[in-house]
Amino acid sequence: MNTLNESQYNAVMYNSGPSLVIAGAGSGKTRVLTYKVAQLIREGYAPNSILVLTFTNKAAKEMKSRITEMVDPRMARYVAMGTFHSQFSRILRDEHEYIGLTRDFTVYDTTDSKSLIKSIVKQMGLDEKLYTTNVVSGRISAAKNRLITPDNYGDKEGVTYDVLHRIPKVKDIFREYVERCKIANAIDFDDMLLLIYKLFVQHPEVLEKYQERFQFILIDEYQDTNLAQYKIIKLLADKHHRVCVVGDDSQSIYSFRGADINNILQFQSNYPEAKLFKLEKNYRSTENIVKAANSLIKRNSHRIPKTLYSDNGDGHLIKVYNPENESEEADVVVRQINRINRDENVSYNNFAVLYRTNSQSRVFEKKLRESRIPYAIYGSLSFYQRKSVKDMLAYLRLVVNPKDDESYLRAIKTPSKGIGDTTLERLRNAALERGVSLLEATDDLEGTEIKAAAGKRLIAFTEGIRKLRAGMSELSLIDLTKRILDFSGLMQYYSADNQDNDDALDNIDGLIKNITDYVEEKGKNDEIPTLSSFLSDAALQTDADKEEDVNTEKVSIMTVHASKGLEFDYVFIVGAEEELFPSPRCVADDEIEEERRLMYVAITRAAKRCFILYTNKRTRFGKDIYPQRSRFISEIDDNYLEMGNSFIERNRPTHISTSSYNKPTYSNPNPSLHKLVKPSIGLGAMASSDATKVKVGDMIEHSHFGVGEVLELIDAPSGRQMKVNFKNQGIKLMILKFVKFKILS
């Protein structure tokens, strides 16, 4: 009770059944999770019977570090804590016989998956402009996250979307992709969920084993779980119902990744005996920031009611600036950063610039450079995605798993082994005909039309990999890594009279240091480090785990999505305009609600000051547009807003706006001197001509949701609405005057 408030304490101490902890922004959810694990150990739960699932390795590492300070470190070590993927990967490796793979299977990242898909599309002779890797990989990933396999893709997913978008062969690509992964002894990230679910459903004895092992399950950021994660947890907790989920429905912003907010909203329906705890005290922000965020998010209808409060004093009002264009927008931000840095002696690391899309960063980078303000783009390419690192990883992975064709192709091409694309294509065809890997196909090159000289090079490469593999049982991990590095020739390749490759050499050196650190860490825990286990851990590192220090003397600039989980004293939210924030792709009410949650996340990143900016003119796709300020500004209670005074009012251009919204007007002739007077948002007509003709029972086609049937037409204060059941997206409620569609029948 000395270190927890009453709500936190009650959430920690209740362990008799399922519980839902709604943790508002800055309310100390990590503290609750760590104390709860310590309390469970105190109550007699064996550490390895406690399963804690997170969405980032950094979150798991932080929690385990805190738990170590509260309980015997030897006990904390054995808590089953990590990301969904890391924990399920361990189970799949332990139960690999059930899924038809060896224990040393490879985990394909997004780059590997897309490379394989591109190869399959080419092999099938399909139009690569239609069957782009992004589109096809997105379709396959979405299917897997809904627990759909190639066998039931047509039944459950339906092919209407694919046919309408002229990609009817996605199902065939999906089937070939799965088969090629199996031959390569590989899985992708989505498979970790799909295969775990299939394992538990098809083998009840395996499910029972893990139900017995995991006596208590805790899940962080539950609002970000998808259908597969929900069903897996339901299976694991079905026997004892000792499950605690922690999250905030108001921060559910990842539906584009498959996250389903209904998992947290319906938790009490799925577990009727569940206790609800609300963490409503915000320890981060001032009262004005918290109240402004409350006033915005309460406009969402799909939410669990809560009211955040703060004891940090009123603080400043949220200041809203209306610069003329994006260049002036960046000027305003840079001037404010300079002023606060100079006058209040505030370090640059206390500032963040948040935007809706990555394309907005350019002008801020330019202005910050011109002002000699150090900055870092948060969320850029992670270490394990850098080219030279992936080049070295390909050799390491191939030694562990010789069937890994994607690693084989990358390794044999970098550095070049004098083997051309024609030779590799013939080798691939031979491998596909025999149902073996590329490396195995080199054992018999007869009938492949591969020339003798190229054949000798292939065989020499294969023999080299097999010799290295033989050394796995003889050499230490560090010595084995050095031998593989020598064999690869990458150091010479990147050193060859090319100063531009200094970063590549540093990256490879960084990888070797990571392996050295890994060996030392395993030694502390009396574990034997292996190349296989290192690669498994490395494969599970995501962009969210990138080692970026936001506490360095740099201004952080990033998307709002990337800012979730972070906090800064001073936050600038830029581009708060209709058709930008909220996104122009949002037409349905549930999509607008997610955009509103995104603005809520942006505001609640701020501890001391929050600034919101919107422009009169913005250049997009080479054209000048004149946007309406974001509806979200008008939805914030004006008691918590103040109009900035560092811009000059200008006359509106007389030419026609390309925006769908009207320019806001102010009843106050000099808004720079007073609180913000919110305009009525004039929404221009966006609908197609079919909007006046549609009737119940019509089949319509929407550019984003596809084909659906009109179930109901509703007269509402916001305008006439229609309820549509889309074949691939479910039921959507849409305001007719905003939605573009055409009637099919």
XYZ file of C-alpha atoms in Angstrom:
745
model
C 0.000 0.000 0.000
C 3.015 2.290 0.407
C 3.896 2.090 -3.293
C 0.516 1.412 -4.958
C -2.642 3.487 -5.044
C -5.867 1.814 -3.992
C -6.951 0.812 -7.513
C -3.524 -0.609 -8.307
C -3.427 -2.489 -5.007
C -6.851 -4.070 -5.551
C -5.878 -5.162 -9.073
C -2.641 -6.719 -7.790
C -4.214 -8.578 -4.885
C -7.174 -10.168 -6.707
C -5.990 -13.528 -8.029
C -8.991 -15.785 -7.485
C -10.305 -15.687 -11.026
C -10.311 -13.758 -14.297
C -9.800 -10.009 -14.120
C -9.778 -7.072 -16.509
C -7.550 -4.124 -15.638
C -8.390 -1.021 -17.659
C -5.212 1.016 -17.403
C -5.559 4.588 -18.601
C -2.629 6.412 -20.169
C 0.171 6.992 -17.666
C -1.634 5.109 -14.905
C 1.140 2.673 -13.963
C 0.083 -0.536 -15.677
C 3.641 -1.919 -15.777
C 3.861 -1.466 -12.029
C 0.624 -3.417 -11.601
C 1.804 -6.265 -13.834
C 5.174 -6.617 -12.113
C 3.751 -6.410 -8.611
C 1.098 -8.950 -9.570
C 3.725 -11.455 -10.721
C 5.657 -10.915 -7.486
C 2.444 -11.375 -5.496
C 1.631 -14.628 -7.324
C 5.073 -15.991 -6.462
C 4.496 -14.885 -2.872
C 1.186 -16.761 -2.870
C 2.989 -19.964 -3.841
C 2.731 -20.143 -7.631
C 5.811 -21.732 -9.185
C 7.533 -19.116 -11.380
C 7.409 -21.357 -14.464
C 3.639 -21.757 -13.996
C 3.120 -18.017 -14.578
C 2.797 -17.016 -18.247
C 3.183 -13.305 -19.014
C 2.603 -12.263 -22.635
C 3.664 -8.891 -24.023
C 3.871 -7.289 -27.470
C 7.528 -6.234 -27.339
C 10.676 -7.849 -26.006
C 11.590 -4.519 -24.398
C 8.413 -4.564 -22.296
C 9.115 -8.129 -21.154
C 12.731 -7.297 -20.334
C 11.711 -4.244 -18.315
C 9.120 -6.191 -16.343
C 11.469 -9.078 -15.608
C 14.091 -6.598 -14.401
C 11.591 -5.029 -12.005
C 10.404 -8.415 -10.744
C 14.004 -9.416 -10.065
C 14.214 -6.495 -7.627
C 11.186 -7.768 -5.681
C 11.720 -11.528 -5.493
C 14.626 -13.954 -5.478
C 16.356 -13.399 -8.873
C 16.638 -17.160 -9.328
C 12.841 -17.392 -9.142
C 12.242 -14.398 -11.413
C 14.412 -16.027 -14.086
C 11.966 -18.899 -14.538
C 8.807 -16.837 -15.076
C 7.556 -17.608 -18.613
C 7.627 -14.005 -19.781
C 7.982 -12.661 -23.295
C 6.157 -11.752 -26.469
C 3.404 -13.940 -27.894
C 5.769 -14.960 -30.659
C 8.750 -15.751 -28.425
C 6.728 -17.878 -26.016
C 4.830 -19.691 -28.761
C 8.048 -20.211 -30.723
C 9.476 -22.113 -27.745
C 6.389 -24.304 -27.578
C 6.552 -25.016 -31.310
C 10.215 -25.994 -31.051
C 9.451 -28.297 -28.117
C 6.513 -29.865 -29.979
C 8.043 -29.692 -33.471
C 7.156 -33.313 -34.317
C 3.469 -32.414 -34.265
C 3.895 -29.698 -36.896
C 6.185 -31.633 -39.234
C 9.333 -29.515 -38.768
C 12.708 -30.004 -37.136
C 13.549 -28.185 -33.916
C 15.908 -25.857 -35.801
C 13.269 -24.439 -38.143
C 13.885 -20.966 -39.529
C 11.602 -18.014 -38.786
C 11.055 -15.892 -41.896
C 10.714 -12.174 -41.341
C 8.648 -9.921 -43.600
C 11.515 -9.484 -46.067
C 12.015 -13.240 -46.383
C 8.285 -13.857 -46.844
C 7.949 -11.216 -49.533
C 11.002 -12.541 -51.352
C 9.469 -16.013 -51.445
C 6.096 -14.667 -52.581
C 7.761 -12.678 -55.362
C 9.540 -15.842 -56.504
C 6.269 -17.809 -56.545
C 4.433 -15.106 -58.506
C 7.209 -15.118 -61.077
C 7.303 -18.920 -61.215
C 3.530 -19.028 -61.810
C 3.837 -16.513 -64.666
C 1.457 -14.006 -63.054
C 1.335 -10.261 -63.669
C 3.686 -8.783 -61.057
C 1.975 -5.392 -61.348
C -1.291 -6.925 -60.144
C 0.133 -9.553 -57.816
C 2.452 -7.212 -55.943
C 4.300 -8.684 -52.982
C 2.690 -6.184 -50.592
C -0.842 -7.043 -51.689
C -0.364 -10.816 -51.738
C 1.590 -10.968 -48.471
C -1.082 -8.783 -46.861
C -3.846 -11.137 -48.008
C -1.985 -14.208 -46.743
C -1.120 -12.562 -43.421
C -4.714 -11.411 -42.856
C -5.989 -14.916 -43.577
C -3.561 -16.554 -41.149
C -4.437 -14.065 -38.411
C -8.038 -15.149 -38.832
C -6.899 -18.789 -38.576
C -7.589 -19.443 -42.254
C -5.440 -21.952 -44.145
C -5.192 -22.551 -47.912
C -7.638 -25.434 -47.514
C -10.453 -23.207 -46.220
C -9.431 -19.898 -47.810
C -12.159 -20.233 -50.421
C -14.758 -21.420 -47.904
C -14.245 -18.967 -45.071
C -12.385 -16.057 -46.610
C -14.159 -16.148 -49.931
C -12.523 -15.117 -53.176
C -14.858 -12.232 -54.020
C -12.306 -9.632 -52.950
C -9.569 -11.303 -54.976
C -11.745 -11.589 -58.062
C -12.906 -7.965 -57.864
C -9.296 -6.816 -57.547
C -8.206 -9.056 -60.413
C -6.008 -11.296 -58.267
C -7.983 -14.577 -58.284
C -4.823 -16.694 -57.964
C -4.034 -15.577 -54.397
C -5.392 -18.868 -53.076
C -2.971 -20.799 -55.297
C -0.056 -18.565 -54.256
C -1.061 -19.098 -50.623
C -1.014 -22.880 -51.052
C 2.370 -22.849 -52.836
C 3.798 -20.473 -50.212
C 2.865 -22.835 -47.390
C 4.320 -25.812 -49.267
C 7.582 -23.987 -50.008
C 7.936 -22.954 -46.357
C 7.483 -26.584 -45.312
C 10.204 -27.755 -47.735
C 12.488 -25.013 -46.368
C 11.782 -26.084 -42.758
C 10.576 -22.545 -42.117
C 7.631 -20.645 -40.684
C 6.729 -16.962 -40.716
C 5.530 -14.741 -37.872
C 1.856 -15.382 -38.579
C 2.468 -19.137 -38.490
C 3.476 -18.925 -34.846
C -0.123 -18.111 -33.980
C -1.807 -20.280 -36.604
C 0.328 -23.355 -35.848
C -0.073 -23.007 -32.070
C -3.838 -22.838 -32.486
C -3.874 -25.884 -34.775
C -1.541 -27.731 -32.385
C -3.856 -27.157 -29.416
C -7.059 -27.940 -31.320
C -5.783 -31.035 -33.121
C -3.835 -32.476 -30.192
C -5.865 -32.133 -26.959
C -3.154 -33.917 -24.991
C -0.692 -31.154 -25.882
C -3.215 -28.472 -24.917
C -3.832 -30.185 -21.573
C -0.076 -30.283 -20.922
C 0.189 -26.501 -21.236
C -3.081 -25.865 -19.419
C -1.589 -27.750 -16.483
C 1.735 -25.943 -16.753
C 0.423 -22.376 -16.986
C -1.618 -21.910 -13.840
C -1.890 -18.153 -14.202
C -1.846 -16.110 -17.410
C -1.246 -12.345 -17.621
C -1.486 -10.369 -20.866
C -0.218 -6.858 -21.459
C -1.784 -4.468 -24.015
C -4.784 -6.760 -24.424
C -6.521 -4.223 -26.679
C -3.918 -5.052 -29.348
C -4.702 -8.784 -29.561
C -6.153 -10.289 -32.741
C -8.564 -13.173 -33.297
C -5.844 -15.844 -33.228
C -4.334 -14.550 -29.977
C -7.755 -14.318 -28.361
C -8.622 -17.918 -29.276
C -5.259 -19.309 -28.149
C -5.546 -17.612 -24.745
C -9.143 -18.820 -24.436
C -7.939 -22.401 -24.973
C -5.073 -22.108 -22.487
C -7.239 -20.509 -19.784
C -10.312 -22.632 -20.423
C -9.494 -25.099 -17.634
C -8.750 -22.785 -14.685
C -9.879 -19.280 -15.829
C -6.984 -17.701 -13.913
C -6.271 -15.012 -16.463
C -5.631 -11.301 -16.014
C -5.611 -8.953 -18.993
C -4.337 -5.397 -18.789
C -4.945 -2.752 -21.411
C -6.738 0.399 -22.472
C -9.512 0.282 -25.048
C -8.931 4.018 -25.606
C -5.460 3.190 -26.971
C -6.530 0.512 -29.449
C -4.907 1.811 -32.656
C -3.672 -1.247 -34.522
C -6.672 -2.628 -36.414
C -4.587 -2.423 -39.606
C -2.418 -5.159 -38.059
C -5.452 -7.276 -37.230
C -6.024 -6.073 -33.656
C -9.653 -6.412 -32.566
C -10.871 -3.953 -29.929
C -13.810 -6.270 -29.217
C -11.430 -8.655 -27.432
C -11.098 -6.184 -24.554
C -14.606 -4.732 -24.821
C -16.167 -8.204 -24.597
C -13.813 -9.715 -22.022
C -16.456 -9.627 -19.299
C -18.917 -11.347 -21.626
C -16.391 -14.077 -22.389
C -15.568 -14.429 -18.679
C -18.814 -13.518 -16.846
C -17.190 -13.991 -13.437
C -14.400 -11.525 -14.244
C -13.607 -8.636 -11.906
C -13.114 -5.167 -13.419
C -10.462 -2.776 -12.117
C -9.911 0.726 -13.458
C -6.620 2.589 -13.141
C -7.674 6.209 -13.619
C -4.936 8.218 -11.925
C -2.535 9.600 -14.514
C 0.982 10.060 -13.133
C 2.421 11.551 -16.333
C 0.494 14.610 -17.459
C -0.915 17.843 -16.096
C -4.610 18.143 -15.327
C -5.409 20.246 -18.423
C -3.831 17.680 -20.762
C -5.673 14.823 -19.062
C -9.022 16.637 -19.142
C -8.564 17.597 -22.781
C -7.927 13.942 -23.655
C -10.985 12.883 -21.628
C -13.216 15.368 -23.426
C -12.091 14.010 -26.789
C -12.299 10.261 -26.157
C -15.712 10.383 -24.481
C -17.159 10.990 -27.958
C -16.412 7.357 -28.849
C -19.367 5.052 -28.323
C -17.385 1.787 -28.286
C -15.475 2.142 -25.030
C -15.360 1.165 -21.391
C -16.178 4.381 -19.488
C -13.402 5.830 -17.347
C -12.278 9.300 -16.334
C -8.593 9.984 -15.945
C -7.444 12.507 -13.370
C -4.095 13.965 -12.374
C -2.541 15.469 -9.263
C 0.179 17.219 -11.263
C -1.477 20.652 -11.218
C -3.468 22.426 -13.944
C -0.486 23.194 -16.139
C -0.755 24.945 -19.506
C -3.681 24.828 -21.890
C -3.172 22.935 -25.137
C -1.997 25.539 -27.630
C -3.378 25.367 -31.180
C -1.478 27.023 -34.027
C -2.761 27.675 -37.543
C 0.288 28.351 -39.769
C -0.234 29.088 -43.454
C 1.511 26.001 -44.874
C 3.690 23.054 -43.903
C 6.876 25.106 -44.143
C 5.523 27.652 -41.691
C 4.189 24.776 -39.594
C 7.739 23.453 -39.210
C 8.977 26.988 -38.486
C 6.497 27.339 -35.617
C 7.599 24.016 -34.122
C 11.310 24.777 -34.448
C 10.888 28.281 -32.962
C 9.020 26.872 -29.970
C 11.638 24.168 -29.412
C 14.413 26.757 -29.580
C 12.603 29.134 -27.243
C 11.824 26.490 -24.604
C 15.309 25.000 -24.890
C 16.890 28.451 -24.407
C 14.561 30.158 -21.935
C 13.657 27.173 -19.773
C 16.903 25.206 -20.168
C 15.029 22.118 -21.415
C 17.039 19.343 -23.034
C 16.186 18.423 -26.638
C 15.329 14.855 -25.641
C 12.215 16.180 -23.907
C 10.619 17.169 -27.241
C 8.659 15.047 -29.721
C 7.046 15.913 -33.050
C 4.208 13.522 -33.909
C 2.612 13.175 -37.336
C 0.013 10.917 -38.928
C 2.083 9.770 -41.931
C 5.802 9.302 -42.509
C 5.725 11.610 -45.538
C 5.245 14.588 -43.191
C 8.712 14.181 -41.665
C 10.625 15.709 -44.603
C 9.969 19.378 -43.903
C 10.647 18.965 -40.161
C 13.954 17.241 -40.855
C 14.920 20.112 -43.161
C 14.015 22.846 -40.669
C 15.680 21.071 -37.747
C 18.881 20.626 -39.765
C 18.848 24.284 -40.797
C 18.464 25.294 -37.153
C 21.198 22.850 -36.106
C 18.858 21.097 -33.730
C 19.806 17.403 -33.334
C 16.973 15.009 -34.078
C 16.285 11.294 -34.492
C 13.565 9.618 -36.528
C 12.086 7.083 -34.162
C 10.962 3.804 -35.708
C 13.424 3.692 -38.596
C 15.013 0.498 -39.886
C 15.811 -1.914 -37.042
C 19.281 -3.421 -36.643
C 18.355 -6.906 -37.829
C 16.751 -5.501 -40.996
C 19.918 -3.752 -42.211
C 21.294 -5.258 -45.410
C 24.751 -6.255 -44.192
C 23.284 -7.789 -41.035
C 20.780 -9.800 -43.051
C 23.624 -10.895 -45.361
C 25.558 -12.342 -42.407
C 22.420 -13.805 -40.846
C 21.767 -15.682 -44.101
C 25.029 -17.628 -43.669
C 24.330 -18.288 -39.994
C 20.785 -19.461 -40.710
C 21.871 -21.696 -43.569
C 24.410 -23.473 -41.352
C 21.681 -24.166 -38.777
C 18.972 -25.021 -41.327
C 20.408 -26.153 -44.710
C 16.868 -26.330 -46.128
C 16.360 -22.573 -45.801
C 16.132 -21.587 -49.474
C 15.789 -17.839 -48.880
C 19.024 -17.822 -46.896
C 20.685 -20.010 -49.541
C 19.842 -17.539 -52.313
C 20.963 -14.517 -50.304
C 24.236 -16.160 -49.251
C 25.161 -17.466 -52.688
C 24.567 -14.044 -54.257
C 26.401 -11.942 -51.643
C 29.265 -11.869 -52.306
C 28.827 -13.237 -55.821
C 30.032 -16.816 -56.283
C 30.092 -16.526 -60.052
C 26.693 -18.203 -60.297
C 24.157 -16.446 -62.502
C 20.377 -16.165 -62.339
C 19.922 -18.744 -65.111
C 21.842 -21.355 -63.130
C 19.870 -20.600 -59.977
C 16.592 -20.793 -61.900
C 17.532 -24.235 -63.232
C 18.545 -25.331 -59.745
C 15.215 -24.091 -58.352
C 13.259 -25.967 -61.013
C 15.154 -29.154 -60.179
C 14.477 -28.657 -56.471
C 10.760 -28.072 -57.062
C 10.453 -31.161 -59.269
C 12.062 -33.329 -56.571
C 10.404 -31.590 -53.602
C 13.752 -30.807 -51.946
C 15.683 -27.719 -50.897
C 18.116 -25.877 -53.163
C 21.106 -27.141 -51.203
C 19.871 -30.736 -51.414
C 19.289 -30.335 -55.151
C 23.031 -29.761 -55.696
C 23.681 -33.400 -54.719
C 22.408 -34.470 -58.130
C 22.799 -31.959 -60.944
C 22.292 -34.400 -63.795
C 19.515 -33.388 -66.165
C 19.425 -29.802 -64.867
C 21.233 -28.227 -67.869
C 23.544 -26.520 -65.377
C 26.954 -26.022 -66.945
C 29.892 -27.905 -65.454
C 31.758 -24.824 -64.222
C 28.687 -23.433 -62.462
C 27.932 -26.894 -61.066
C 31.378 -27.072 -59.467
C 30.817 -23.700 -57.791
C 27.439 -24.840 -56.448
C 28.946 -28.043 -55.069
C 31.868 -26.164 -53.491
C 29.422 -23.791 -51.750
C 27.304 -26.694 -50.534
C 30.308 -28.582 -49.174
C 31.466 -25.442 -47.368
C 28.106 -25.054 -45.627
C 28.098 -28.719 -44.594
C 31.621 -28.464 -43.135
C 30.559 -25.462 -41.110
C 27.482 -27.321 -39.950
C 29.689 -30.189 -38.774
C 31.585 -27.679 -36.640
C 28.459 -26.748 -34.670
C 29.095 -29.591 -32.229
C 32.845 -28.998 -31.992
C 33.281 -25.233 -31.705
C 32.106 -22.608 -29.256
C 29.443 -20.257 -30.595
C 31.927 -17.399 -30.918
C 34.531 -19.523 -32.729
C 31.843 -20.977 -35.004
C 30.618 -17.473 -35.848
C 34.149 -16.329 -36.734
C 34.624 -19.346 -38.979
C 31.321 -18.671 -40.758
C 32.286 -15.001 -41.182
C 35.602 -16.039 -42.791
C 33.788 -18.431 -45.131
C 31.251 -15.774 -46.136
C 33.848 -13.297 -47.413
C 31.592 -10.441 -46.341
C 34.327 -8.455 -44.604
C 36.449 -8.429 -47.776
C 33.363 -7.725 -49.888
C 32.383 -4.652 -47.876
C 36.006 -3.508 -47.456
C 36.878 -3.563 -51.171
C 37.888 0.027 -51.952
C 34.469 1.350 -51.052
C 34.285 3.909 -48.265
C 30.479 3.953 -48.509
C 30.388 0.558 -46.817
C 31.790 1.667 -43.466
C 28.318 1.350 -41.955
C 28.025 -2.185 -43.320
C 31.255 -3.215 -41.616
C 30.123 -1.572 -38.372
C 26.829 -3.441 -38.596
C 28.558 -6.815 -39.007
C 30.832 -5.929 -36.088
C 27.700 -5.051 -34.115
C 26.218 -8.465 -34.908
C 29.367 -10.206 -33.640
C 29.165 -8.117 -30.450
C 25.502 -9.116 -30.041
C 26.512 -12.768 -30.238
C 29.304 -12.174 -27.686
C 26.847 -10.466 -25.322
C 24.407 -13.339 -25.857
C 27.071 -15.870 -24.844
C 27.880 -13.883 -21.694
C 24.199 -13.562 -20.770
C 23.594 -17.287 -21.188
C 26.685 -17.997 -19.087
C 25.271 -15.949 -16.214
C 22.171 -18.155 -16.269
C 24.173 -21.400 -16.531
C 22.759 -22.035 -20.007
C 24.630 -23.326 -23.045
C 24.510 -20.763 -25.881
C 23.911 -22.208 -29.349
C 23.723 -20.682 -32.788
C 20.217 -22.047 -33.151
C 18.975 -20.373 -29.952
C 20.660 -17.064 -30.853
C 19.025 -17.046 -34.286
C 15.679 -17.874 -32.722
C 15.955 -14.867 -30.412
C 17.212 -12.606 -33.211
C 14.329 -13.613 -35.485
C 11.850 -12.531 -32.820
C 13.221 -8.992 -32.582
C 10.755 -6.551 -34.106
C 10.918 -2.885 -35.065
C 9.368 -2.091 -31.684
C 12.438 -3.627 -30.014
C 14.907 -1.424 -31.824
C 17.556 -0.168 -29.420
C 16.826 3.525 -29.737
C 17.606 5.810 -26.862
C 14.976 8.539 -26.827
C 16.822 10.055 -23.873
C 19.781 11.187 -25.986
C 20.134 14.901 -26.672
C 17.905 14.791 -29.743
C 14.387 15.833 -30.669
C 12.324 12.744 -31.499
C 10.171 12.835 -34.627
C 7.837 9.947 -35.374
C 4.361 8.798 -36.363
C 1.707 8.751 -33.663
C 1.578 4.949 -33.985
C 5.299 4.741 -33.175
C 4.857 6.986 -30.118
C 2.557 4.620 -28.240
C 4.128 3.650 -24.934
C 6.481 6.648 -24.911
C 6.267 9.960 -23.077
C 7.788 13.416 -23.515
C 7.516 16.688 -21.618
C 6.715 18.660 -24.796
C 4.701 17.201 -27.677
C 3.840 18.829 -31.027
C 0.997 17.159 -32.953
C 1.235 18.406 -36.526
C -1.041 18.102 -39.555
C -4.269 18.021 -37.522
C -6.428 18.348 -40.630
C -9.323 16.530 -42.206
C -8.207 13.957 -44.794
C -4.866 13.708 -43.006
C -5.722 13.250 -39.323
C -8.280 11.672 -39.443
C -7.099 9.664 -42.422
C -9.036 10.048 -45.693
C -9.541 6.271 -45.707
C -11.883 6.511 -42.724
C -15.492 6.425 -43.822
C -17.183 4.179 -41.270
C -17.915 5.145 -37.674
C -15.625 2.477 -36.208
C -12.731 3.770 -38.311
C -13.282 7.356 -37.138
C -13.330 6.068 -33.570
C -9.924 4.466 -34.057
C -8.556 7.710 -35.506
C -9.944 9.512 -32.460
C -8.173 6.998 -30.223
C -5.007 7.762 -32.173
C -5.366 11.487 -31.375
C -6.001 10.529 -27.744
C -2.729 8.577 -27.738
C -0.919 11.574 -29.244
C -2.220 14.024 -26.628
C -1.492 11.711 -23.695
C 2.181 11.351 -24.686
C 2.663 14.895 -23.316
C 3.609 15.458 -19.696
C 3.906 19.278 -19.465
C 2.896 20.926 -22.748
C 0.951 19.832 -25.814
C 0.755 21.814 -29.080
C -1.569 21.024 -32.002
C -0.993 22.509 -35.469
C -3.045 22.607 -38.661
C -2.326 24.518 -41.867
C -4.358 26.584 -44.317
C -2.583 25.077 -47.300
C -0.718 21.830 -47.826
C 0.923 20.296 -50.871
C -0.012 16.680 -51.492
C 0.910 14.666 -54.564
C 2.156 17.852 -56.254
C -1.094 19.776 -55.768
C -2.027 22.541 -53.348
C -5.013 21.706 -51.169
C -6.771 23.856 -48.587
C -7.750 21.546 -45.746
C -10.342 21.874 -43.040
C -8.867 21.621 -39.581
C -9.374 18.261 -37.909
C -12.737 17.632 -36.316
C -10.777 16.354 -33.302
C -9.720 19.902 -32.403
C -13.373 20.936 -32.293
C -14.214 17.890 -30.197
C -11.837 18.894 -27.399
C -13.540 20.994 -24.725
C -12.493 24.597 -25.488
C -11.803 25.166 -21.772
C -8.532 23.324 -22.369
C -7.519 25.007 -25.660
C -5.764 28.259 -26.460
C -5.074 29.716 -29.899
C -1.394 30.429 -30.512
C -0.365 33.946 -31.531
C 2.719 33.341 -33.681
C 1.109 33.468 -37.075
C -0.359 36.201 -39.309
C -3.952 35.970 -40.509
C -4.010 35.955 -44.318
C -6.816 36.280 -46.837
C -8.110 33.009 -48.171
C -7.166 32.166 -51.788
C -10.056 32.712 -54.150
C -9.550 29.578 -56.243
C -11.569 26.436 -55.560
C -10.369 24.133 -52.808
C -9.492 20.568 -53.755
C -10.455 19.448 -50.268
C -13.820 17.909 -49.528
C -14.211 20.198 -46.534
C -14.869 23.911 -46.181
C -12.398 26.318 -44.613
C -13.308 26.954 -40.935
C -14.477 30.422 -39.944
C -14.140 32.160 -36.596
C -16.753 34.269 -34.845
C -13.912 36.067 -33.074
C -12.163 38.533 -35.443
C -8.851 38.172 -33.597
C -8.528 34.554 -32.472
C -4.848 34.942 -31.643
C -5.721 36.854 -28.452
C -8.379 34.593 -27.001
C -9.389 31.008 -26.395
C -10.101 29.036 -29.517
C -13.614 29.609 -30.880
C -14.579 26.360 -32.507
C -16.196 26.535 -35.942
C -19.073 24.441 -37.076
C -17.523 21.919 -39.400
C -19.063 22.272 -42.834
C -18.821 18.893 -44.504
C -19.009 18.967 -48.263
C -20.820 16.252 -50.182
C -18.583 13.302 -51.008
C -21.054 10.664 -52.082
C -21.427 9.230 -55.536
C -24.599 9.799 -57.536
C -25.773 6.361 -56.383
C -26.261 7.716 -52.843
C -29.772 8.963 -53.676
C -30.773 5.733 -55.444
C -29.633 3.066 -52.990
C -32.270 0.922 -51.286
C -32.407 -1.993 -48.874
C -31.341 -5.239 -50.542
C -29.027 -3.583 -53.086
C -25.581 -5.069 -53.641
C -22.991 -2.300 -53.634
C -19.244 -2.083 -54.207
C -17.057 0.095 -51.973
C -13.453 0.902 -52.947
C -12.087 -0.165 -49.554
C -14.515 -2.732 -48.152
C -15.455 -4.507 -51.394
C -18.905 -5.957 -52.109
C -21.744 -5.901 -49.582
C -25.527 -5.986 -49.172
C -27.474 -2.993 -47.865
C -29.319 -4.206 -44.756
C -30.938 -1.004 -43.523
C -31.310 2.714 -44.262
C -31.483 4.946 -41.190
C -32.400 8.608 -40.741
C -30.059 10.130 -38.136
C -29.154 13.665 -36.961
C -25.755 13.346 -38.657
C -27.419 12.474 -41.943
C -28.960 9.456 -43.653
C -27.022 6.275 -42.873
C -26.910 2.800 -44.346
C -25.978 -0.464 -42.684
C -24.061 -2.753 -45.053
C -22.955 -6.358 -44.619
C -19.660 -6.613 -46.528
C -18.614 -10.120 -47.497
C -15.029 -9.756 -46.313
C -15.300 -6.989 -43.717
C -18.561 -7.659 -41.856
C -21.261 -5.110 -41.022
C -20.418 -1.400 -41.347
C -22.585 1.631 -40.543
C -21.890 4.429 -43.024
C -23.091 8.017 -43.470
C -24.368 8.303 -47.039
C -23.160 11.825 -47.717
C -19.563 10.826 -46.957
C -19.248 7.435 -48.630
C -18.333 6.628 -52.240
C -19.828 3.484 -53.728
C -21.654 2.110 -56.741
C -24.742 -0.065 -56.943
C -24.150 -3.465 -58.539
C -27.718 -4.736 -58.592
